PDB file of C-alpha atoms in Angstrom:
ATOM      1  CA  MET A 854     -15.196  -8.338  16.104  1.00  0.00           C
ATOM      2  CA  ASN A 855     -15.634  -5.681  13.451  1.00  0.00           C
ATOM      3  CA  VAL A 856     -16.193  -7.311  10.018  1.00  0.00           C
ATOM      4  CA  LEU A 857     -13.454  -5.249   8.367  1.00  0.00           C
ATOM      5  CA  LEU A 858     -11.007  -6.114  11.104  1.00  0.00           C
ATOM      6  CA  GLY A 859     -11.994  -9.774  10.806  1.00  0.00           C
ATOM      7  CA  MET A 860     -11.307  -9.718   7.066  1.00  0.00           C
ATOM      8  CA  ASN A 861      -7.815  -8.316   7.680  1.00  0.00           C
ATOM      9  CA  VAL A 862      -7.145 -10.967  10.327  1.00  0.00           C
ATOM     10  CA  GLU A 863      -8.294 -13.666   7.891  1.00  0.00           C
ATOM     11  CA  LEU A 864      -5.820 -12.369   5.298  1.00  0.00           C
ATOM     12  CA  LEU A 865      -3.061 -12.596   7.901  1.00  0.00           C
ATOM     13  CA  ASP A 866      -4.177 -16.136   8.745  1.00  0.00           C
ATOM     14  CA  GLN A 867      -3.947 -17.029   5.038  1.00  0.00           C
ATOM     15  CA  ALA A 868      -0.467 -15.543   4.889  1.00  0.00           C
ATOM     16  CA  ILE A 869       0.656 -17.466   7.974  1.00  0.00           C
ATOM     17  CA  ARG A 870      -0.648 -20.747   6.540  1.00  0.00           C
ATOM     18  CA  LEU A 871       1.047 -20.125   3.191  1.00  0.00           C
ATOM     19  CA  VAL A 872       4.406 -19.007   4.594  1.00  0.00           C
ATOM     20  CA  ARG A 873       4.430 -21.908   7.068  1.00  0.00           C
ATOM     21  CA  GLU A 874       4.303 -24.325   4.105  1.00  0.00           C
ATOM     22  CA  GLN A 875       7.231 -22.742   2.220  1.00  0.00           C
ATOM     23  CA  SER A 876      10.836 -23.796   2.236  1.00  0.00           C
ATOM     24  CA  GLN A 877      13.380 -21.011   2.480  1.00  0.00           C
ATOM     25  CA  GLU A 878      14.220 -21.589  -1.184  1.00  0.00           C
ATOM     26  CA  ARG A 879      10.620 -21.310  -2.410  1.00  0.00           C
ATOM     27  CA  TYR A 880       9.946 -18.263  -0.238  1.00  0.00           C
ATOM     28  CA  THR A 881      12.923 -16.377  -1.687  1.00  0.00           C
ATOM     29  CA  HIS A 882      12.869 -17.651  -5.295  1.00  0.00           C
ATOM     30  CA  ARG A 883      12.623 -14.725  -7.719  1.00  0.00           C
ATOM     31  CA  CYS A 884      10.089 -15.237 -10.494  1.00  0.00           C
ATOM     32  CA  ARG A 885      11.276 -13.609 -13.706  1.00  0.00           C
ATOM     33  CA  GLU A 886       7.720 -13.396 -15.079  1.00  0.00           C
ATOM     34  CA  VAL A 887       6.480 -11.356 -12.097  1.00  0.00           C
ATOM     35  CA  PHE A 888       8.937  -8.456 -12.075  1.00  0.00           C
ATOM     36  CA  SER A 889      11.726 -10.795 -10.862  1.00  0.00           C
ATOM     37  CA  SER A 890      10.065 -10.693  -7.449  1.00  0.00           C
ATOM     38  CA  SER A 891       9.661 -13.362  -4.804  1.00  0.00           C
ATOM     39  CA  MET A 892       6.917 -14.443  -2.444  1.00  0.00           C
ATOM     40  CA  GLY A 893       9.097 -13.061   0.338  1.00  0.00           C
ATOM     41  CA  GLN A 894       9.337  -9.615  -1.237  1.00  0.00           C
ATOM     42  CA  HIS A 895       5.565  -9.323  -1.613  1.00  0.00           C
ATOM     43  CA  MET A 896       5.002 -10.645   1.905  1.00  0.00           C
ATOM     44  CA  ARG A 897       7.523  -8.134   3.296  1.00  0.00           C
ATOM     45  CA  HIS A 898       5.769  -5.334   1.427  1.00  0.00           C
ATOM     46  CA  CYS A 899       2.414  -6.261   2.991  1.00  0.00           C
ATOM     47  CA  VAL A 900       3.826  -6.814   6.485  1.00  0.00           C
ATOM     48  CA  GLU A 901       5.566  -3.432   6.458  1.00  0.00           C
ATOM     49  CA  HIS A 902       2.350  -1.676   5.435  1.00  0.00           C
ATOM     50  CA  TYR A 903       0.501  -3.217   8.377  1.00  0.00           C
ATOM     51  CA  GLU A 904       3.389  -2.388  10.705  1.00  0.00           C
ATOM     52  CA  GLU A 905       3.455   1.252   9.567  1.00  0.00           C
ATOM     53  CA  PHE A 906      -0.286   1.485  10.215  1.00  0.00           C
ATOM     54  CA  LEU A 907       0.094   0.016  13.709  1.00  0.00           C
ATOM     55  CA  PHE A 908       3.203   2.070  14.561  1.00  0.00           C
ATOM     56  CA  ALA A 909       1.506   5.297  13.462  1.00  0.00           C
ATOM     57  CA  LEU A 910      -1.495   4.530  15.664  1.00  0.00           C
ATOM     58  CA  SER A 911       0.612   3.628  18.691  1.00  0.00           C
ATOM     59  CA  GLU A 912       2.834   6.708  18.233  1.00  0.00           C
ATOM     60  CA  CYS A 913      -0.135   9.046  17.519  1.00  0.00           C
ATOM     61  CA  ARG A 914       1.394  10.268  14.272  1.00  0.00           C
ATOM     62  CA  ASP A 915       0.537  10.438  10.579  1.00  0.00           C
ATOM     63  CA  LEU A 916       1.018   7.371   8.409  1.00  0.00           C
ATOM     64  CA  ASN A 917       3.668   7.275   5.721  1.00  0.00           C
ATOM     65  CA  TYR A 918       3.660   3.951   3.875  1.00  0.00           C
ATOM     66  CA  GLU A 919       6.579   5.127   1.714  1.00  0.00           C
ATOM     67  CA  LYS A 920       8.971   5.209   4.670  1.00  0.00           C
ATOM     68  CA  ARG A 921       9.057   1.462   5.203  1.00  0.00           C
ATOM     69  CA  PRO A 922      12.368  -0.074   6.291  1.00  0.00           C
ATOM     70  CA  ARG A 923      12.369  -2.647   3.441  1.00  0.00           C
ATOM     71  CA  ASP A 924      13.787  -5.220   5.839  1.00  0.00           C
ATOM     72  CA  LEU A 925      15.676  -7.866   3.850  1.00  0.00           C
ATOM     73  CA  LYS A 926      15.523 -10.319   6.752  1.00  0.00           C
ATOM     74  CA  LEU A 927      11.726 -10.244   6.549  1.00  0.00           C
ATOM     75  CA  GLU A 928      11.705 -11.041   2.831  1.00  0.00           C
ATOM     76  CA  ASN A 929      14.425 -13.700   3.096  1.00  0.00           C
ATOM     77  CA  ASP A 930      13.596 -15.529   6.329  1.00  0.00           C
ATOM     78  CA  VAL A 931      10.441 -17.619   6.726  1.00  0.00           C
ATOM     79  CA  VAL A 932      10.744 -17.661  10.528  1.00  0.00           C
ATOM     80  CA  GLU A 933      11.017 -13.857  10.684  1.00  0.00           C
ATOM     81  CA  ALA A 934       8.002 -13.490   8.388  1.00  0.00           C
ATOM     82  CA  LEU A 935       5.903 -15.850  10.511  1.00  0.00           C
ATOM     83  CA  GLN A 936       6.792 -13.999  13.704  1.00  0.00           C
ATOM     84  CA  ARG A 937       5.986 -10.586  12.265  1.00  0.00           C
ATOM     85  CA  LEU A 938       2.694 -11.814  10.746  1.00  0.00           C
ATOM     86  CA  ALA A 939       1.693 -13.286  14.118  1.00  0.00           C
ATOM     87  CA  ASN A 940       2.587 -10.009  15.882  1.00  0.00           C
ATOM     88  CA  ILE A 941       0.469  -7.991  13.457  1.00  0.00           C
ATOM     89  CA  ARG A 942      -2.436 -10.412  13.815  1.00  0.00           C
ATOM     90  CA  GLU A 943      -2.309 -10.099  17.601  1.00  0.00           C
ATOM     91  CA  ALA A 944      -2.078  -6.292  17.442  1.00  0.00           C
ATOM     92  CA  LEU A 945      -5.104  -6.113  15.158  1.00  0.00           C
ATOM     93  CA  LEU A 946      -7.110  -8.313  17.514  1.00  0.00           C
ATOM     94  CA  GLN A 947      -6.295  -5.830  20.304  1.00  0.00           C
ATOM     95  CA  LEU A 948      -7.116  -2.780  18.169  1.00  0.00           C
ATOM     96  CA  ASN A 949      -9.915  -0.540  19.333  1.00  0.00           C
ATOM     97  CA  ILE A 950     -11.765   0.259  16.108  1.00  0.00           C
ATOM     98  CA  SER A 951     -12.857   3.842  15.878  1.00  0.00           C
ATOM     99  CA  ASP A 952     -13.208   6.376  13.152  1.00  0.00           C
ATOM    100  CA  HIS A 953     -10.283   8.235  14.664  1.00  0.00           C
ATOM    101  CA  PRO A 954      -8.914  10.708  12.103  1.00  0.00           C
ATOM    102  CA  LEU A 955      -5.482  10.010  10.643  1.00  0.00           C
ATOM    103  CA  GLY A 956      -3.238  11.798   8.211  1.00  0.00           C
ATOM    104  CA  VAL A 957      -1.567   9.865   5.394  1.00  0.00           C
ATOM    105  CA  TRP A 958       1.516  11.088   3.555  1.00  0.00           C
ATOM    106  CA  ASP A 959       2.147   9.922   0.014  1.00  0.00           C
ATOM    107  CA  THR A 960       4.541  10.648  -2.825  1.00  0.00           C
ATOM    108  CA  GLY A 961       4.334  14.170  -4.156  1.00  0.00           C
ATOM    109  CA  VAL A 962       1.931  15.651  -1.599  1.00  0.00           C
ATOM    110  CA  ILE A 963       2.679  18.707   0.477  1.00  0.00           C
ATOM    111  CA  PHE A 964       0.346  17.813   3.346  1.00  0.00           C
ATOM    112  CA  ALA A 965      -1.081  14.626   4.860  1.00  0.00           C
ATOM    113  CA  ALA A 966      -4.374  13.536   3.323  1.00  0.00           C
ATOM    114  CA  PRO A 967      -7.200  13.021   5.795  1.00  0.00           C
ATOM    115  CA  SER A 968      -8.105   9.402   6.511  1.00  0.00           C
ATOM    116  CA  SER A 969      -9.326   7.209   9.381  1.00  0.00           C
ATOM    117  CA  VAL A 970      -8.623   3.871  11.011  1.00  0.00           C
ATOM    118  CA  VAL A 971     -11.553   2.328   9.142  1.00  0.00           C
ATOM    119  CA  ARG A 972     -10.419   3.691   5.780  1.00  0.00           C
ATOM    120  CA  GLU A 973      -6.862   2.485   6.327  1.00  0.00           C
ATOM    121  CA  LEU A 974      -8.106  -0.998   7.239  1.00  0.00           C
ATOM    122  CA  GLN A 975     -10.027  -0.980   3.938  1.00  0.00           C
ATOM    123  CA  TYR A 976      -6.868   0.090   2.124  1.00  0.00           C
ATOM    124  CA  LEU A 977      -4.728  -2.548   3.845  1.00  0.00           C
ATOM    125  CA  MET A 978      -7.192  -5.274   2.920  1.00  0.00           C
ATOM    126  CA  SER A 979      -7.315  -4.252  -0.730  1.00  0.00           C
ATOM    127  CA  HIS A 980      -3.555  -3.740  -0.918  1.00  0.00           C
ATOM    128  CA  THR A 981      -2.851  -7.115   0.682  1.00  0.00           C
ATOM    129  CA  VAL A 982      -5.232  -8.980  -1.629  1.00  0.00           C
ATOM    130  CA  HIS A 983      -3.486  -7.397  -4.612  1.00  0.00           C
ATOM    131  CA  HIS A 984      -0.071  -8.602  -3.432  1.00  0.00           C
ATOM    132  CA  PHE A 985      -1.457 -12.012  -2.526  1.00  0.00           C
ATOM    133  CA  ALA A 986      -2.646 -12.301  -6.131  1.00  0.00           C
ATOM    134  CA  LEU A 987       0.936 -11.690  -7.263  1.00  0.00           C
ATOM    135  CA  ILE A 988       2.176 -14.271  -4.753  1.00  0.00           C
ATOM    136  CA  SER A 989      -0.388 -16.696  -6.161  1.00  0.00           C
ATOM    137  CA  VAL A 990       0.973 -16.170  -9.680  1.00  0.00           C
ATOM    138  CA  ILE A 991       4.553 -16.631  -8.475  1.00  0.00           C
ATOM    139  CA  ALA A 992       3.510 -19.841  -6.720  1.00  0.00           C
ATOM    140  CA  SER A 993       1.638 -21.232  -9.712  1.00  0.00           C
ATOM    141  CA  LEU A 994       4.561 -20.534 -12.046  1.00  0.00           C
ATOM    142  CA  GLY A 995       6.762 -22.446  -9.588  1.00  0.00           C
ATOM    143  CA  ASP A 996       4.311 -25.386  -9.371  1.00  0.00           C
ATOM    144  CA  ILE A 997       3.454 -24.484  -5.788  1.00  0.00           C
ATOM    145  CA  SER A 998      -0.176 -24.869  -4.805  1.00  0.00           C
ATOM    146  CA  VAL A 999      -2.023 -22.152  -2.938  1.00  0.00           C
ATOM    147  CA  PRO A1000      -5.589 -22.224  -1.603  1.00  0.00           C
ATOM    148  CA  LYS A1001      -8.103 -21.550  -4.388  1.00  0.00           C
ATOM    149  CA  ASP A1002      -9.325 -18.313  -2.754  1.00  0.00           C
ATOM    150  CA  PHE A1003      -5.842 -16.920  -2.051  1.00  0.00           C
ATOM    151  CA  GLY A1004      -5.365 -13.501  -3.652  1.00  0.00           C
ATOM    152  CA  ILE A1005      -9.014 -13.053  -4.612  1.00  0.00           C
ATOM    153  CA  ALA A1006     -10.892 -10.041  -3.289  1.00  0.00           C
ATOM    154  CA  PRO A1007     -13.675 -10.748  -0.784  1.00  0.00           C
ATOM    155  CA  SER A1008     -16.138  -8.884  -3.025  1.00  0.00           C
ATOM    156  CA  THR A1009     -15.219 -11.189  -5.926  1.00  0.00           C
ATOM    157  CA  LEU A1010     -15.685 -14.278  -3.745  1.00  0.00           C
ATOM    158  CA  LYS A1011     -19.080 -12.953  -2.596  1.00  0.00           C
ATOM    159  CA  TYR A1012     -20.118 -12.295  -6.204  1.00  0.00           C
ATOM    160  CA  ARG A1013     -19.032 -15.809  -7.274  1.00  0.00           C
ATOM    161  CA  GLU A1014     -21.105 -17.336  -4.455  1.00  0.00           C
ATOM    162  CA  SER A1015     -24.213 -15.466  -5.565  1.00  0.00           C
ATOM    163  CA  ALA A1016     -23.815 -16.152  -9.295  1.00  0.00           C
TER     164      ALA A1016
END
């Protein structure tokens, strides 16, 4: 398996393990110190980015991460989150990695920026780690333990190992 793809799958595995351990109440609890957001909101945000990536590929269209559905069921229901994470994981394992060109729309642009499957997998990994770091803070403020490497960039972990 492609290393980049494997890193994304590992992030999804981390998410599945974490969500599986949460009660509905902990998953949806809003943490005032972190923008009054919840674990569920950050997980939904990440899931919908991966889904947009996969939908755009399957529909042979440009990506537009801004046009996510913001599905409240996903951010409020542990079972829904687990199912969607598992679906994304499976879709990524089936993905044929290529440097196929993609267009990506973003706020304020008048045309899609050029990108590729590989670049978007890099983006998704970085984006997901960032939101996992916020989830980790929410968890720690709620006295919920998370794995010590959760929300830490792979490059940081590699640096720590070599230091």
